[in-house]
Short mmCIF file of C-alpha atoms in Angstrom, two decimals:
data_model
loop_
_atom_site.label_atom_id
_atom_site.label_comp_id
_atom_site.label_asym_id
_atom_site.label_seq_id
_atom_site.Cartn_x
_atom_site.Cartn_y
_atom_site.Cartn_z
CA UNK A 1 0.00 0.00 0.00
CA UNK A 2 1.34 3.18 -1.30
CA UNK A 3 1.45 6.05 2.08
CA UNK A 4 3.85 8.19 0.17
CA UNK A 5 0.50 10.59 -0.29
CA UNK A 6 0.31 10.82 3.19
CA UNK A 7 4.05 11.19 4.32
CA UNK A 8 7.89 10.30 3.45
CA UNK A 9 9.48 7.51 4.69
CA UNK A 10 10.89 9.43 7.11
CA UNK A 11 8.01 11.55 8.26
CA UNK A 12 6.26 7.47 8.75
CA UNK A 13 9.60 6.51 10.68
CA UNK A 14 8.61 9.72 12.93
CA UNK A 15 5.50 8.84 13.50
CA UNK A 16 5.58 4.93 14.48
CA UNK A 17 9.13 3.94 15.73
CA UNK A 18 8.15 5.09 18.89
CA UNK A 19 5.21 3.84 19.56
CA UNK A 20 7.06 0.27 18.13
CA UNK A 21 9.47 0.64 20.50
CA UNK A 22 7.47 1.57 23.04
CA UNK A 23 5.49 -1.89 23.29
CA UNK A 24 8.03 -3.91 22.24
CA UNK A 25 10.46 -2.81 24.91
CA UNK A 26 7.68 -2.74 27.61
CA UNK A 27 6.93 -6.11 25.91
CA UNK A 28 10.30 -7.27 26.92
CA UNK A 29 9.47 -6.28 30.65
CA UNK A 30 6.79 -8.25 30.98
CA UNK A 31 8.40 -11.45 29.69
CA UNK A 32 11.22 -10.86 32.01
CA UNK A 33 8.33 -10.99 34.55
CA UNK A 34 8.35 -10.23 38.47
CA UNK A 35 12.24 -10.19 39.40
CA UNK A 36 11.58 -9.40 42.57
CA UNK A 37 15.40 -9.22 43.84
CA UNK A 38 15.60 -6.21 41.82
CA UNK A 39 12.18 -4.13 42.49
CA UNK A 40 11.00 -1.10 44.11
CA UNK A 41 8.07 -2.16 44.65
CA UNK A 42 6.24 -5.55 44.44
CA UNK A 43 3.68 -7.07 41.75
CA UNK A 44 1.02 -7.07 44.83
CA UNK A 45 1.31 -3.47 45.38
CA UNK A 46 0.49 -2.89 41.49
CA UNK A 47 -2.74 -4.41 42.25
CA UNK A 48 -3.87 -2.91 45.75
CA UNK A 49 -2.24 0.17 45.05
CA UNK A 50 -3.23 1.24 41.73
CA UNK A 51 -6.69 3.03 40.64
CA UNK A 52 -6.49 1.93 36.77
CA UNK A 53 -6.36 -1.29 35.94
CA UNK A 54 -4.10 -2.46 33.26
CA UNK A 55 -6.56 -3.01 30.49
CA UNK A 56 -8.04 0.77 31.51
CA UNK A 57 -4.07 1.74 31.07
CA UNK A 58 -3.55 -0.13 27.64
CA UNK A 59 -6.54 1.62 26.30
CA UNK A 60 -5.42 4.93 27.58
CA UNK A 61 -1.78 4.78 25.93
CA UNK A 62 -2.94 3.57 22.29
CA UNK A 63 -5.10 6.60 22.88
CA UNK A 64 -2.62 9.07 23.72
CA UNK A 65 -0.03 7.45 21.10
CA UNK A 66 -2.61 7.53 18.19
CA UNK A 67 -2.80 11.94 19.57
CA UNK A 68 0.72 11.58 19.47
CA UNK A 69 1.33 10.57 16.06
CA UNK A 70 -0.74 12.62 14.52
CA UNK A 71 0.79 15.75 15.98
CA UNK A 72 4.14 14.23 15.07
CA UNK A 73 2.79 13.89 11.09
CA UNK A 74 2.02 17.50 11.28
CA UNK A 75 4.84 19.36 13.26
CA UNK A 76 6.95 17.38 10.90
CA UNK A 77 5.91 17.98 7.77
CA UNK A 78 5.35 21.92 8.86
CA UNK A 79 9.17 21.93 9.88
CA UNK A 80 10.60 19.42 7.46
CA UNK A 81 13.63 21.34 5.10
CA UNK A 82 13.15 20.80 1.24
CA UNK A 83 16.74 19.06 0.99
CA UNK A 84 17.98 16.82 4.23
CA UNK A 85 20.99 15.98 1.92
CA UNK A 86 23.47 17.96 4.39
CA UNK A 87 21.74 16.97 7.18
CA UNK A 88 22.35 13.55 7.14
CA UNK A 89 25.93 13.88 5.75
CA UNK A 90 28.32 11.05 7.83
CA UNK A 91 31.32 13.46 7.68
CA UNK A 92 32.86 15.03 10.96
CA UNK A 93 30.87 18.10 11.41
CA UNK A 94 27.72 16.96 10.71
CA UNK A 95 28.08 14.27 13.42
CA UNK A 96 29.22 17.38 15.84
CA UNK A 97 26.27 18.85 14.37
CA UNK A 98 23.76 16.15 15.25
CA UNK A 99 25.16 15.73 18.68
CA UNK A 100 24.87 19.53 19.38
CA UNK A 101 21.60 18.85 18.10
CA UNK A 102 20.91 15.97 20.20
CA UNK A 103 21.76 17.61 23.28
CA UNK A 104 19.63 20.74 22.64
CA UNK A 105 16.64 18.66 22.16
CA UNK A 106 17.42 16.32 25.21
CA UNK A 107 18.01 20.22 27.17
CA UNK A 108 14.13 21.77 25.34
CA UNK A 109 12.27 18.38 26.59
CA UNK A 110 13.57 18.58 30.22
CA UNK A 111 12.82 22.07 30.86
CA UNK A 112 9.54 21.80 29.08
CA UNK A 113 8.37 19.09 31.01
CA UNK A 114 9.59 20.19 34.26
CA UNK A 115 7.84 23.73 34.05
CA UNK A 116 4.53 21.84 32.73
CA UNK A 117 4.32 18.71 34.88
CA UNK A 118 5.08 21.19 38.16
CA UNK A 119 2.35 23.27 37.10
CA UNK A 120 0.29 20.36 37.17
CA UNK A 121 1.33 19.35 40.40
CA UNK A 122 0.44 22.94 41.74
CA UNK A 123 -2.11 24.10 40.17
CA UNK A 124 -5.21 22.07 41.93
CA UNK A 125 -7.86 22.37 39.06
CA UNK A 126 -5.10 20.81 36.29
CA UNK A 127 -4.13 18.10 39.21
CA UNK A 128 -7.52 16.78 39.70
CA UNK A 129 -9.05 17.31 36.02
CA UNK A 130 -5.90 16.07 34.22
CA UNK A 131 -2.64 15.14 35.58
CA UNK A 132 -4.23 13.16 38.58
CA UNK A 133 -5.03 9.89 36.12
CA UNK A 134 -1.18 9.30 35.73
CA UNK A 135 -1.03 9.22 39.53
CA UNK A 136 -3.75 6.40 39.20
CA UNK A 137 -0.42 4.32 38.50
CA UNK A 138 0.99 4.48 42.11
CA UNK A 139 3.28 1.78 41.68
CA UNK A 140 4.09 2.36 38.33
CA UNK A 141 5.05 -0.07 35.58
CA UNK A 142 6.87 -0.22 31.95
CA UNK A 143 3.83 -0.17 29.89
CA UNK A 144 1.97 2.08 32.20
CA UNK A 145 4.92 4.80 31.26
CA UNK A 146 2.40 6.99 28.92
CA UNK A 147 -0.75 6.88 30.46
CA UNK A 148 -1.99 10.11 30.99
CA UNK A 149 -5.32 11.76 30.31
CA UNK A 150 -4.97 13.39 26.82
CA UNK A 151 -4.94 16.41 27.49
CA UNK A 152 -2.41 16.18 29.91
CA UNK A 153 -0.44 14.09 27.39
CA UNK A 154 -0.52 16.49 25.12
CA UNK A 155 0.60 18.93 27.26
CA UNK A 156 3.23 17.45 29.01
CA UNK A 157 4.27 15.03 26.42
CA UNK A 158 3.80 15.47 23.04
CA UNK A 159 4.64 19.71 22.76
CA UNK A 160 7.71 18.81 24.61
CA UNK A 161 8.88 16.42 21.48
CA UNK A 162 7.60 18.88 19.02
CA UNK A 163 8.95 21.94 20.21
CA UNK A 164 12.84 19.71 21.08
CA UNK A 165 12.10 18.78 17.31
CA UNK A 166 11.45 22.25 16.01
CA UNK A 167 14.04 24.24 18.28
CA UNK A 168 16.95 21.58 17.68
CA UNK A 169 16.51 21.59 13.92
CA UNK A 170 17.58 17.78 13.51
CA UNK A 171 16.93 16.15 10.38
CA UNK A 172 13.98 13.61 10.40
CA UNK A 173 15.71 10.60 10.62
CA UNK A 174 17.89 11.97 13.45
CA UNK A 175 14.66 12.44 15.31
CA UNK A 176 13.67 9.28 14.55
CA UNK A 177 16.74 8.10 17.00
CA UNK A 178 15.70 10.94 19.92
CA UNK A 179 12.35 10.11 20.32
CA UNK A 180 13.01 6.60 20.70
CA UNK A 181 15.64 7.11 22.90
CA UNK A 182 13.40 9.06 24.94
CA UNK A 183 10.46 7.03 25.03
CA UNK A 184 12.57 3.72 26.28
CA UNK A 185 14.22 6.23 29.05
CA UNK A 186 10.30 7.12 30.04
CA UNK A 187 9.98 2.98 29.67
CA UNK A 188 12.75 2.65 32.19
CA UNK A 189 11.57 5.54 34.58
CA UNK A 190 8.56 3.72 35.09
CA UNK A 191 9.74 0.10 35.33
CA UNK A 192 10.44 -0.19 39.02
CA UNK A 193 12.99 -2.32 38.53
CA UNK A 194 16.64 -1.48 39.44
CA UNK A 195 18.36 -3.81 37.08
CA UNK A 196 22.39 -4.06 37.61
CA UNK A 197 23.05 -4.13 33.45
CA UNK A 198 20.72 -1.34 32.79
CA UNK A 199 23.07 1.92 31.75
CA UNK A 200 20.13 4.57 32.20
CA UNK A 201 19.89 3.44 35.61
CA UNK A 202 23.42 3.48 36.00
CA UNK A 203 24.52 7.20 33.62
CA UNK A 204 21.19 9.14 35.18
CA UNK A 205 20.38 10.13 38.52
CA UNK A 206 16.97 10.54 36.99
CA UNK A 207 16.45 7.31 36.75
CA UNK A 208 13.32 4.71 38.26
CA UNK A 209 14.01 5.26 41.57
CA UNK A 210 14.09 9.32 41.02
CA UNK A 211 10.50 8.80 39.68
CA UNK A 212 9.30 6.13 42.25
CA UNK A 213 10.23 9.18 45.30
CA UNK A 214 8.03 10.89 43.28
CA UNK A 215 4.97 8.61 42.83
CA UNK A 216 5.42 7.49 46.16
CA UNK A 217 7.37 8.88 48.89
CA UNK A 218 7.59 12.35 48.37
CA UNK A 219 3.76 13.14 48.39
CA UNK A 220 4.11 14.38 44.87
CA UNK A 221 5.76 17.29 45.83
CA UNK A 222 9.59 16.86 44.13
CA UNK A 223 11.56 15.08 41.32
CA UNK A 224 9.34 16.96 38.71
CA UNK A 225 11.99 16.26 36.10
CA UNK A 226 11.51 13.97 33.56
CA UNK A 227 13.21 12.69 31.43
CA UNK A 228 17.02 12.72 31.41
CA UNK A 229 18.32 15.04 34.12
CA UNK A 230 17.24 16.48 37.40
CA UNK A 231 18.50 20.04 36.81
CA UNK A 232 15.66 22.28 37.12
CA UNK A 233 14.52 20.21 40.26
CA UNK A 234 17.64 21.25 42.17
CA UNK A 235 17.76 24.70 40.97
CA UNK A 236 14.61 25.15 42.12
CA UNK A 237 14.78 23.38 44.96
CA UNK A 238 12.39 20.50 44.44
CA UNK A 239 14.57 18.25 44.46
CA UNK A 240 14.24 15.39 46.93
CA UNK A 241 17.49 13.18 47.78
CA UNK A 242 17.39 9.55 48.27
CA UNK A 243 19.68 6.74 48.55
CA UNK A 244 18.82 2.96 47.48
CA UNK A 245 19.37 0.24 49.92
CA UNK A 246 18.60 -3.53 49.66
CA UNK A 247 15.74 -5.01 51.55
CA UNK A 248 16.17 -7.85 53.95
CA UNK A 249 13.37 -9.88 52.57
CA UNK A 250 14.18 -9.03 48.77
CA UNK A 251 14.21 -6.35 46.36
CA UNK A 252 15.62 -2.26 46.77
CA UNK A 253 14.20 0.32 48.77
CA UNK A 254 14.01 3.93 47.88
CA UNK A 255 14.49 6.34 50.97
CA UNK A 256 14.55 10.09 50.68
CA UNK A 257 17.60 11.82 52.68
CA UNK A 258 15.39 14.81 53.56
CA UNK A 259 11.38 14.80 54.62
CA UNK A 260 11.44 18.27 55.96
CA UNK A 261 9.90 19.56 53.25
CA UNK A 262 6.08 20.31 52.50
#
């Protein structure tokens, strides 16, 4: 079937590598199944604790993916250059180029999503209405990584990649690369599992135990940041510390240095 009417190969790439590698790395979660020497939490709290239940959760991410991807079609072919040819050039400076670009877009999605999902967090109306049905998920899980209510996903989610694609000014297929690479880091943020071969939990303190303080032990209240770094949380001092220890019976524990706060 012939989709060139509706986009490039590239601008397709865009829209559903993600959401491919979004199930098929969550996938690969769920076959691991429980290990339970190397979670946060265990599978018994995802069922007493949580308010959506997983088929309510599966329904709500193909939702917010199928928003997702069609906002992707659009802000790419709006921004897409007439000739990528220099773009995607393998010599020297264009790789400098790409991983100045890289960086930039990694630097626009943190501080976009920071500033929005705190707002969320403070302003009571957007909590309840809106950002409240990701905190359904209080023991969170890999597929459960992208539910949201759609607004919220839009929001929170979805401008952040458009406006890291637009202000970077990466070629298509190098997009391709961040946006995957970003959506298994979200993956991994909400695994709960602490595994000891895993690099993003090993390169980023904003990792799955960052985001469990902030689903569960920190009252909502810090470790905004999402997804790579945990910048804006400790310049603006929401930033909770914690330290991981092993539990007796199994597992790691999250436990925040500091509950003074409010």
């Amino acid at each position: 079937m012939d989709l060139n009417w509706l986009a490039s190969d590239d601008e397709l790439m865009l829209m559903l590598m993600p959401i491919v590698v979004y199930w098929v790395y969550s996938g690969m979660y769920e076959l691991l199944g429980s290990l339970d020497k190397y979670r946060l939490h265990s599978p018994r709290q995802e069922d007493t604790k949580n308010l959506a239940s997983k088929t309510a959760v599966l329904k709500g991410v193909l939702l917010q993916q199928l928003i997702q991807a069609t906002i992707t079609l659009l802000v790419s072919k709006m921004t897409r250059e007439e000739d990528d040819a220099e773009a995607n050039k393998t010599n020297t400076a264009s790789v400098v180029a790409a991983a100045s670009q890289f960086l930039l877009a990694m630097f626009v999605f943190d501080t976009w999503q920071y500033f929005v999902h705190r707002c969320m967090h403070h302003n009571k109306f957007l909590y309840r209405k809106f950002h409240s049905w990701h905190h359904r998920i209080v023991a969170p899980y890999a597929f459960a990584a992208q539910y949201n209510h759609p607004l919220d996903g839009i929001a929170t989610e979805t401008l952040a990649g458009a406006l890291a694609y637009s202000a970077s000014g990466m070629s298509t297929s190098a997009a391709v690369v961040f946006f995957c690479f970003a959506t298994v880091k979200g993956i991994d943020d909400h695994c709960g599992l602490l595994l000891p071969w895993n690099p993003f939990h090993l390169l980023f303190r904003n990792n799955t135990a960052f985001h469990h303080v902030h689903h569960q032990l920190a009252g909502n209240k810090r470790n905004f940041s999402q997804p790579f770094f945990v910048t804006w949380d400790k310049i603006f001092g929401t930033y909770a510390d914690f330290t991981v220890v092993r539990r007796k019976n199994g597992g790691f524990e999250a436990q925040i240095a500091n509950r003074s706060f409010k």
